[in-house]
XYZ file of C-alpha atoms in Angstrom:
524
model
C 25.905 -13.013 -9.913
C 24.438 -10.234 -7.837
C 21.622 -8.430 -9.538
C 21.824 -4.670 -9.458
C 19.041 -2.125 -9.512
C 18.941 -0.429 -12.873
C 16.621 2.382 -13.792
C 15.931 3.234 -17.415
C 16.002 6.960 -17.997
C 12.798 8.103 -19.635
C 10.729 11.271 -19.815
C 9.030 12.351 -16.601
C 5.679 11.121 -17.899
C 6.957 7.613 -18.683
C 7.051 4.734 -16.206
C 10.150 4.021 -14.132
C 11.653 0.684 -15.212
C 13.745 -1.243 -12.670
C 15.249 -4.710 -12.600
C 13.986 -5.140 -9.038
C 12.115 -3.158 -6.372
C 14.324 -0.071 -5.899
C 13.652 0.622 -2.196
C 14.213 4.279 -3.005
C 14.812 6.215 -6.202
C 11.675 7.962 -7.361
C 9.946 6.246 -4.453
C 11.115 9.043 -2.160
C 9.171 11.521 -4.298
C 6.124 9.246 -4.062
C 6.509 9.198 -0.272
C 6.688 13.002 -0.251
C 3.466 13.178 -2.299
C 1.757 10.625 -0.043
C 2.593 12.748 3.000
C 0.587 15.677 1.617
C -2.209 13.479 0.265
C -2.639 12.046 3.777
C -2.661 15.559 5.233
C -5.305 16.824 2.816
C -7.578 13.765 3.015
C -7.636 12.021 6.392
C -6.169 15.090 8.068
C -9.166 17.176 7.008
C -11.634 14.412 7.900
C -10.225 14.125 11.416
C -10.205 17.904 11.829
C -13.842 18.246 10.756
C -14.963 18.005 14.373
C -14.159 21.715 14.803
C -17.178 22.480 12.581
C -19.665 20.301 14.508
C -21.092 22.871 16.886
C -21.242 25.531 14.166
C -23.184 23.231 11.856
C -25.594 22.219 14.634
C -26.337 25.882 15.362
C -26.577 26.991 11.713
C -28.817 24.153 10.538
C -30.580 23.560 13.898
C -29.896 19.838 13.687
C -29.109 17.109 16.206
C -25.690 15.622 16.804
C -26.521 12.373 15.035
C -27.739 14.122 11.857
C -24.581 16.217 11.664
C -22.534 13.045 12.208
C -24.007 11.649 9.004
C -21.916 14.134 6.990
C -18.644 12.442 7.879
C -20.340 9.053 8.009
C -21.509 9.292 4.404
C -18.119 10.666 3.398
C -16.256 7.761 4.968
C -18.765 5.273 3.554
C -18.422 6.578 0.002
C -14.650 6.714 0.395
C -14.434 3.067 1.402
C -17.385 1.719 -0.610
C -15.897 2.961 -3.887
C -12.472 1.458 -3.191
C -12.922 -1.282 -5.846
C -13.791 1.453 -8.340
C -10.550 3.199 -7.444
C -8.626 -0.023 -8.045
C -10.283 -0.604 -11.419
C -9.671 2.966 -12.580
C -6.048 2.859 -11.414
C -5.375 -0.372 -13.301
C -7.109 1.013 -16.373
C -5.954 4.650 -16.527
C -2.979 4.742 -14.138
C -2.522 6.071 -10.610
C -1.524 9.584 -11.670
C -4.728 10.395 -13.548
C -6.995 8.898 -10.877
C -5.376 10.831 -8.009
C -5.507 14.110 -9.928
C -9.202 13.554 -10.682
C -9.806 12.778 -7.016
C -8.185 16.069 -5.996
C -10.559 17.987 -8.258
C -13.578 16.184 -6.768
C -12.469 16.835 -3.174
C -11.971 20.537 -3.788
C -15.263 20.844 -5.677
C -17.221 19.177 -2.889
C -15.702 21.283 -0.114
C -16.067 24.592 -1.950
C -19.687 23.812 -2.836
C -20.402 22.777 0.771
C -19.477 26.252 1.982
C -22.636 27.522 0.239
C -24.928 24.778 1.625
C -28.258 25.830 3.141
C -29.366 22.519 4.648
C -27.626 19.537 6.132
C -28.807 17.459 3.138
C -26.699 19.686 0.902
C -23.721 18.783 3.059
C -24.556 15.088 2.642
C -24.245 15.445 -1.135
C -21.290 17.823 -1.360
C -18.964 16.584 1.384
C -20.469 13.112 1.788
C -20.736 11.973 -1.835
C -18.585 14.261 -4.003
C -15.668 14.786 -1.635
C -15.986 11.211 -0.330
C -15.474 9.828 -3.834
C -12.520 12.158 -4.278
C -10.941 10.954 -1.024
C -11.068 7.376 -2.280
C -9.605 8.200 -5.689
C -6.780 10.177 -4.060
C -5.716 8.072 -1.077
C -5.851 4.420 -2.158
C -3.860 4.669 -5.430
C -1.174 6.706 -3.664
C -0.567 4.200 -0.871
C -0.704 1.335 -3.390
C 1.975 2.740 -5.696
C 4.131 3.699 -2.698
C 4.143 0.042 -1.604
C 5.366 -0.955 -5.077
C 8.448 1.287 -4.828
C 9.630 -0.211 -1.518
C 10.238 -3.708 -0.178
C 12.603 -3.888 2.800
C 11.794 -0.335 3.910
C 8.087 -0.488 3.091
C 6.755 -0.493 6.657
C 9.007 2.321 7.855
C 8.566 4.589 4.814
C 4.793 4.129 4.720
C 4.499 4.814 8.443
C 6.581 7.983 8.248
C 4.810 9.264 5.135
C 1.399 8.582 6.682
C 2.179 11.032 9.492
C 0.924 13.735 7.141
C -2.563 13.428 8.553
C -1.208 13.800 12.092
C 0.633 16.998 11.263
C -2.504 18.190 9.496
C -4.704 17.624 12.548
C -2.075 19.238 14.759
C -1.954 22.362 12.585
C -5.428 22.475 11.020
C -7.486 22.156 14.224
C -6.121 25.306 15.910
C -5.788 27.151 12.581
C -9.382 26.499 11.507
C -10.633 27.372 14.994
C -8.832 30.713 14.836
C -9.940 31.299 11.252
C -13.584 30.736 12.168
C -13.368 33.501 14.731
C -12.242 35.913 12.020
C -14.231 34.989 8.875
C -16.844 32.443 10.019
C -17.185 28.743 9.342
C -18.382 29.095 5.729
C -15.331 30.974 4.474
C -13.131 28.722 6.552
C -14.608 25.690 4.797
C -14.115 27.445 1.453
C -10.438 28.011 2.272
C -9.996 24.334 3.136
C -11.513 23.331 -0.215
C -9.135 25.580 -2.138
C -6.179 24.172 -0.202
C -7.199 20.615 -1.063
C -6.849 21.409 -4.764
C -3.089 20.929 -4.288
C -3.738 17.168 -4.303
C -3.667 17.519 -8.101
C 0.006 18.515 -7.879
C 0.748 15.504 -5.670
C -0.986 13.218 -8.144
C 1.144 14.494 -11.013
C 4.240 13.113 -9.236
C 3.013 9.500 -9.208
C 5.097 7.917 -11.954
C 4.164 4.248 -12.513
C 6.789 1.573 -11.922
C 7.633 -1.473 -14.022
C 9.790 -4.305 -12.662
C 11.589 -6.277 -15.397
C 13.369 -9.105 -13.685
C 16.551 -10.576 -15.122
C 16.786 -14.290 -15.594
C 19.651 -16.643 -16.404
C 19.287 -18.351 -19.757
C 21.321 -21.051 -21.449
C 22.948 -20.398 -24.788
C 21.582 -22.463 -27.642
C 23.914 -22.844 -30.630
C 22.389 -22.025 -34.025
C 21.473 -24.723 -36.461
C 23.905 -23.421 -39.069
C 27.418 -24.733 -38.271
C 28.934 -22.000 -40.448
C 27.766 -19.391 -37.959
C 29.788 -20.977 -35.132
C 33.475 -20.285 -34.474
C 35.415 -22.276 -31.978
C 38.275 -20.787 -29.997
C 41.007 -22.498 -28.015
C 42.962 -20.799 -25.218
C 45.184 -22.256 -22.465
C 44.102 -25.821 -23.245
C 40.468 -24.871 -22.631
C 37.940 -24.846 -25.444
C 35.329 -22.147 -25.588
C 32.501 -21.620 -27.979
C 31.524 -18.199 -29.221
C 28.155 -17.899 -30.834
C 27.118 -14.802 -32.651
C 23.352 -14.613 -32.682
C 22.107 -13.051 -35.895
C 18.589 -12.497 -34.609
C 19.386 -10.757 -31.329
C 22.760 -9.254 -32.105
C 24.100 -10.541 -28.740
C 27.410 -12.416 -28.598
C 27.238 -15.417 -26.330
C 30.105 -17.522 -24.972
C 29.301 -20.944 -23.596
C 31.246 -23.142 -21.207
C 34.023 -25.450 -22.501
C 32.135 -28.627 -21.664
C 29.779 -28.022 -24.560
C 32.512 -28.347 -27.241
C 33.117 -31.720 -28.941
C 36.558 -33.097 -28.407
C 37.332 -33.537 -32.147
C 36.385 -30.010 -33.127
C 39.062 -27.919 -34.766
C 39.536 -24.522 -33.221
C 40.135 -21.354 -35.143
C 42.032 -18.753 -33.117
C 40.439 -15.378 -32.911
C 42.781 -13.044 -31.129
C 41.044 -9.774 -31.917
C 37.987 -10.435 -29.775
C 38.188 -10.442 -25.952
C 37.769 -13.809 -24.317
C 35.932 -14.118 -21.045
C 33.602 -16.415 -19.162
C 30.073 -15.191 -19.652
C 27.039 -15.963 -17.585
C 24.312 -14.298 -19.552
C 21.601 -12.284 -17.832
C 18.896 -11.346 -20.247
C 16.095 -8.921 -19.515
C 12.584 -10.082 -20.145
C 11.713 -8.252 -23.320
C 8.369 -7.545 -24.834
C 8.847 -10.365 -27.352
C 6.592 -12.547 -25.241
C 2.990 -11.460 -24.881
C 2.419 -9.865 -21.487
C -0.329 -11.428 -19.370
C -3.452 -9.325 -19.239
C -3.770 -7.576 -15.891
C -7.042 -8.088 -14.089
C -8.804 -4.854 -13.269
C -9.999 -6.349 -9.983
C -9.035 -9.763 -8.640
C -11.723 -11.146 -6.334
C -9.805 -14.400 -5.822
C -8.518 -12.926 -2.546
C -11.983 -13.614 -1.129
C -11.123 -17.322 -1.170
C -8.205 -16.736 1.184
C -9.329 -17.383 4.770
C -6.547 -15.259 6.223
C -7.676 -12.286 4.126
C -11.300 -12.798 5.173
C -10.310 -12.640 8.838
C -8.179 -9.579 8.162
C -11.085 -7.912 6.373
C -13.359 -8.505 9.380
C -10.659 -7.000 11.564
C -10.745 -3.873 9.413
C -14.547 -3.844 9.480
C -14.822 -3.706 13.274
C -11.654 -1.700 13.925
C -12.959 1.104 11.717
C -15.594 1.780 14.371
C -12.825 3.129 16.568
C -10.868 5.093 13.986
C -12.972 8.190 13.388
C -15.434 8.663 16.234
C -12.873 9.650 18.925
C -11.430 12.376 16.703
C -14.935 13.659 15.988
C -16.199 13.561 19.591
C -13.153 14.537 21.631
C -13.938 18.274 21.296
C -17.662 17.916 22.146
C -16.687 15.679 25.073
C -14.235 18.244 26.399
C -16.783 21.063 25.994
C -19.356 19.007 27.920
C -16.857 18.758 30.793
C -16.530 22.541 30.915
C -13.216 22.787 29.094
C -12.775 25.881 26.887
C -12.650 25.819 23.085
C -8.962 26.682 22.928
C -7.969 23.958 25.369
C -10.215 21.479 23.516
C -8.327 22.190 20.282
C -5.058 21.587 22.142
C -6.294 18.146 23.183
C -6.955 17.232 19.551
C -3.539 18.577 18.554
C -1.821 16.552 21.289
C -3.586 13.449 19.983
C -2.212 14.197 16.518
C 1.360 14.639 17.767
C 1.185 11.368 19.685
C -0.107 9.670 16.539
C 3.014 10.843 14.684
C 5.256 9.090 17.199
C 3.012 6.028 17.089
C 3.266 5.709 13.318
C 7.033 6.177 13.278
C 7.528 3.735 16.156
C 5.369 1.087 14.487
C 7.205 1.520 11.194
C 10.576 1.200 12.924
C 9.547 -1.937 14.808
C 7.935 -3.588 11.785
C 11.036 -2.845 9.712
C 13.063 -5.149 11.946
C 13.705 -8.673 10.721
C 12.979 -11.394 11.533
C 9.660 -10.402 13.050
C 6.074 -11.577 12.674
C 4.390 -8.269 11.853
C 0.842 -9.537 12.287
C 1.480 -10.219 15.998
C 2.871 -6.725 16.568
C -0.295 -5.351 14.980
C -2.431 -7.477 17.308
C -0.670 -6.125 20.406
C -1.243 -2.559 19.186
C -4.953 -3.202 18.577
C -5.414 -4.598 22.086
C -3.742 -1.531 23.613
C -5.864 0.715 21.411
C -8.982 -0.916 22.868
C -7.706 -0.141 26.364
C -7.196 3.504 25.369
C -10.798 3.779 24.154
C -12.148 2.331 27.399
C -10.106 4.904 29.347
C -11.813 8.007 27.899
C -15.067 7.798 29.924
C -13.063 7.838 33.172
C -11.489 11.237 32.409
C -13.245 14.146 34.103
C -10.934 17.144 33.604
C -8.431 18.627 31.165
C -5.302 16.686 32.096
C -7.196 13.413 32.280
C -8.486 13.911 28.742
C -5.039 15.029 27.614
C -3.457 11.837 28.979
C -6.104 9.616 27.357
C -5.767 11.490 24.052
C -1.998 11.095 23.971
C -2.224 7.374 24.751
C -5.005 6.890 22.202
C -3.176 8.934 19.552
C 0.024 6.915 19.945
C -1.769 3.564 19.700
C -3.964 4.783 16.853
C -0.813 5.708 14.944
C 0.615 2.209 15.329
C -2.528 0.686 13.792
C -3.769 3.288 11.309
C -0.396 3.653 9.625
C 0.191 -0.065 9.094
C -3.115 -1.908 8.645
C -3.329 -1.318 4.862
C 0.388 -1.857 4.038
C 0.250 -5.146 5.984
C -1.877 -6.521 3.144
C 1.372 -6.809 1.177
C 2.797 -9.254 3.720
C 2.734 -12.979 2.997
C 0.696 -13.578 6.170
C -2.243 -11.860 4.433
C -2.168 -11.801 0.595
C 1.306 -10.666 -0.533
C 2.517 -7.848 -2.753
C 1.288 -9.477 -5.996
C -2.354 -9.078 -4.982
C -1.891 -5.916 -2.927
C -3.820 -3.643 -5.314
C -6.960 -5.770 -5.548
C -6.827 -6.772 -1.886
C -6.643 -3.131 -0.813
C -9.723 -2.309 -2.883
C -11.759 -5.182 -1.457
C -10.481 -4.575 2.079
C -11.391 -0.891 2.122
C -14.737 -1.724 0.486
C -15.580 -4.039 3.387
C -14.581 -1.279 5.804
C -17.277 0.935 4.260
C -20.038 -0.671 6.311
C -18.366 0.291 9.576
C -17.497 3.707 8.184
C -21.181 4.268 7.450
C -22.501 2.931 10.747
C -19.784 4.063 13.185
C -20.290 7.842 13.611
C -24.129 7.753 13.414
C -24.250 4.874 15.899
C -22.126 6.888 18.288
C -24.326 9.926 17.648
C -27.511 7.986 18.427
C -25.989 6.686 21.660
C -25.006 10.230 22.641
C -28.476 11.606 21.891
C -30.103 8.735 23.806
C -27.884 8.746 26.888
C -26.992 12.463 26.838
C -23.455 11.340 27.612
C -20.517 11.404 25.206
C -18.863 8.512 27.020
C -21.221 6.077 25.305
C -19.646 6.947 21.944
C -16.251 5.804 23.173
C -17.691 2.577 24.602
C -19.143 1.657 21.204
C -15.773 2.324 19.577
C -13.979 0.174 22.146
C -16.409 -2.715 21.618
C -15.757 -2.662 17.875
C -11.997 -2.589 18.417
C -12.158 -5.634 20.699
C -14.025 -7.596 18.012
C -11.421 -6.492 15.499
C -8.665 -7.849 17.738
C -10.399 -11.231 17.867
C -10.464 -11.558 14.064
C -6.907 -10.260 13.737
C -5.718 -13.021 16.062
C -7.143 -15.591 13.598
C -5.267 -14.330 10.521
C -2.000 -16.178 11.097
C -3.602 -19.487 12.172
C -5.783 -19.453 9.043
C -2.778 -18.855 6.795
C -0.697 -21.532 8.526
C -3.543 -24.050 8.466
C -4.182 -23.486 4.770
C -0.520 -23.970 3.904
C -0.379 -27.134 6.024
C -3.268 -28.692 4.103
C -1.756 -27.821 0.734
C 1.679 -29.268 1.563
C 0.834 -32.992 0.969
C -0.733 -32.107 -2.369
C 2.390 -30.270 -3.378
C 4.551 -33.264 -2.467
C 2.391 -35.666 -4.502
C 2.620 -33.473 -7.561
C 6.442 -33.303 -7.391
C 8.039 -34.945 -10.410
C 11.641 -35.478 -11.298
C 12.864 -32.744 -13.589
C 15.501 -33.664 -16.111
C 17.885 -30.762 -16.585
C 18.134 -29.291 -20.055
C 21.354 -30.271 -21.807
C 22.929 -28.338 -24.645
C 22.993 -29.848 -28.082
C 26.801 -29.927 -28.120
C 26.809 -32.126 -25.022
C 24.580 -34.719 -26.726
C 26.661 -34.645 -29.885
C 29.805 -35.196 -27.828
C 28.294 -38.243 -26.148
C 27.224 -39.666 -29.528
C 30.721 -39.117 -30.840
C 32.208 -40.970 -27.876
C 29.788 -43.859 -28.357
C 30.710 -44.176 -32.030
C 34.438 -44.178 -31.253
C 34.019 -46.856 -28.582
C 31.958 -48.923 -31.005
C 34.692 -48.825 -33.625
C 37.221 -49.864 -31.007
C 35.173 -52.922 -30.102
C 34.828 -53.942 -33.747
C 38.565 -53.737 -34.300
C 39.158 -56.005 -31.326
């Protein structure tokens, strides 16, 4: 029989209980919350480039030292990903995200009063960085649990929050700085980020209780069994005293010499019982963090892809405005370039989600094509020399960045990597490995810029990292296929013949037939 999605109505603070992944329901509210979490986390990080020149002038620091602010922030955000996974499994996603929102707001508000760049390292880098991790990762993890067939499309669309944030925040913050200065502008951003707490309060946990077909076992007491006969077919009705559930078995389970007692008051129907898994059986203890994914070669290759690809995620957004200013482009037009990149990223995320939602399709190969094109976009930036050249490169880069940035974490739930069962732990380990590139990427680009006095070198370093990421991504599927191929013979050797379970009535019937045949032989 076809299994239907059933939600158990509970208070708003209780988990949502379904018989299978709903592909909707409260998941749409989770997607709405994820949209704003993306906008107030990665959207702010990518828009932070509008403060670069102000911070360099206020603190009299070099480009590379200012770059360490976002570098430390990204490092802490990714390095503490396992901690986010552990806390989410222990205290729930809602509490962790709300706590992360408080930390983000506290760090940003405190940073507006900073007097040295070291103060910014602590406030934005450490405090807000930890908050970013606690807010983003649990939200995308629980969103993946609410969707199955639509997971790629919904996650891609919801992740466009950061694109809309960059599109709106970059010009808005630039205009706000002209009116109240960069310190009060940063203070306003910190207060706005406190709304992450509201988004976190919407993250209701989900519980999937699958239904399974079970066979009816007659009770030991014959007095508790009533046999019914209708239309020359014998049926057995068993009233279970323990569970209070009436069960009707198939006619083949009834002995041929059994006398039937008619029972006209009760409805008679064929029943194929579907019983929910109750809490009568002890639930397996959930691991706070499962490091067994590190033994999966396909996941290791995917993690190295994330490590090197991260080099190209943040630096272009941070250096596109300084690059445009170095080419003589005005501040207003520079902000428009960043906004155009954000709009293109929106279309890239939605397009990738739509394509990956098609079946049958090998999603890992689509991701590889997008990464290769993203590398080409990064190599194109140094060849732009005026406004429209940078605008074209930014739009191309933004579109390709959207196809990769919006899908690389949800792809962990695919069977080509680790699968949905280990999604939570894999996401923590994966983002943790990314932390090294998040720490080294922006400062490395800053050092190259200070050494060469040319912002093009920053984009070359990003492109080199993206190319290495594409190499490791191309090895994910072969590693998974090779591992399965080696395990197949072992699985065949361990296959044993399974004798189907037979009901007690069936055995009794056979014994009765044997006895009757034996008597017949004796009489002959």
